[in-house]
Amino acid sequence: RAARDAGRHRHARLLLTDVRRLPLRDNCLDAVFAAGLVSHLTGPEAGLRELARVV
């Protein structure tokens, strides 16, 4: 909500989803900004694998 209220949705698509099951096709992104994400994941391997799949 804070990102949307700040107008960030005009520059990027904001998703609130489980990083282990992203609703995106393979190789559809140029980059992912996930600063601070890994330390919040239980079993970060699955999340990192999923991020690699979509980039």
PDB file of C-alpha atoms in Angstrom, residues 3-4 6 10 14 17 20-23 27-28 35-36 38-39 41 45-46 48-49 53-54:
ATOM      1  CA  ALA A   3       4.536   1.872  -2.478  1.00  0.00           C
ATOM      2  CA  ARG A   4       1.286   2.381  -4.368  1.00  0.00           C
ATOM      3  CA  ALA A   6       3.885   6.881  -3.155  1.00  0.00           C
ATOM      4  CA  ARG A  10       3.693   4.135 -12.321  1.00  0.00           C
ATOM      5  CA  LEU A  14       4.173  -4.299  -7.830  1.00  0.00           C
ATOM      6  CA  THR A  17       3.202 -12.948  -3.833  1.00  0.00           C
ATOM      7  CA  ARG A  20       8.740 -19.539  -4.182  1.00  0.00           C
ATOM      8  CA  ARG A  21       5.814 -19.549  -6.674  1.00  0.00           C
ATOM      9  CA  LEU A  22       5.884 -16.392  -8.752  1.00  0.00           C
ATOM     10  CA  PRO A  23       2.973 -15.939 -11.171  1.00  0.00           C
ATOM     11  CA  ASN A  27      12.779 -15.496 -18.536  1.00  0.00           C
ATOM     12  CA  CYS A  28      10.225 -12.663 -18.472  1.00  0.00           C
ATOM     13  CA  ALA A  35      17.184  -6.166  -1.195  1.00  0.00           C
ATOM     14  CA  GLY A  36      16.997  -7.793   2.208  1.00  0.00           C
ATOM     15  CA  VAL A  38      17.081 -13.641   1.544  1.00  0.00           C
ATOM     16  CA  SER A  39      17.398 -13.165   5.296  1.00  0.00           C
ATOM     17  CA  LEU A  41      13.195 -16.628   3.720  1.00  0.00           C
ATOM     18  CA  GLU A  45      17.226 -21.960  -2.000  1.00  0.00           C
ATOM     19  CA  ALA A  46      13.681 -22.287  -3.369  1.00  0.00           C
ATOM     20  CA  LEU A  48      16.475 -17.875  -5.178  1.00  0.00           C
ATOM     21  CA  ARG A  49      15.801 -20.664  -7.678  1.00  0.00           C
ATOM     22  CA  ARG A  53      13.818 -18.815 -13.293  1.00  0.00           C
ATOM     23  CA  VAL A  54      12.003 -15.584 -14.094  1.00  0.00           C
TER      24      VAL A  54
END
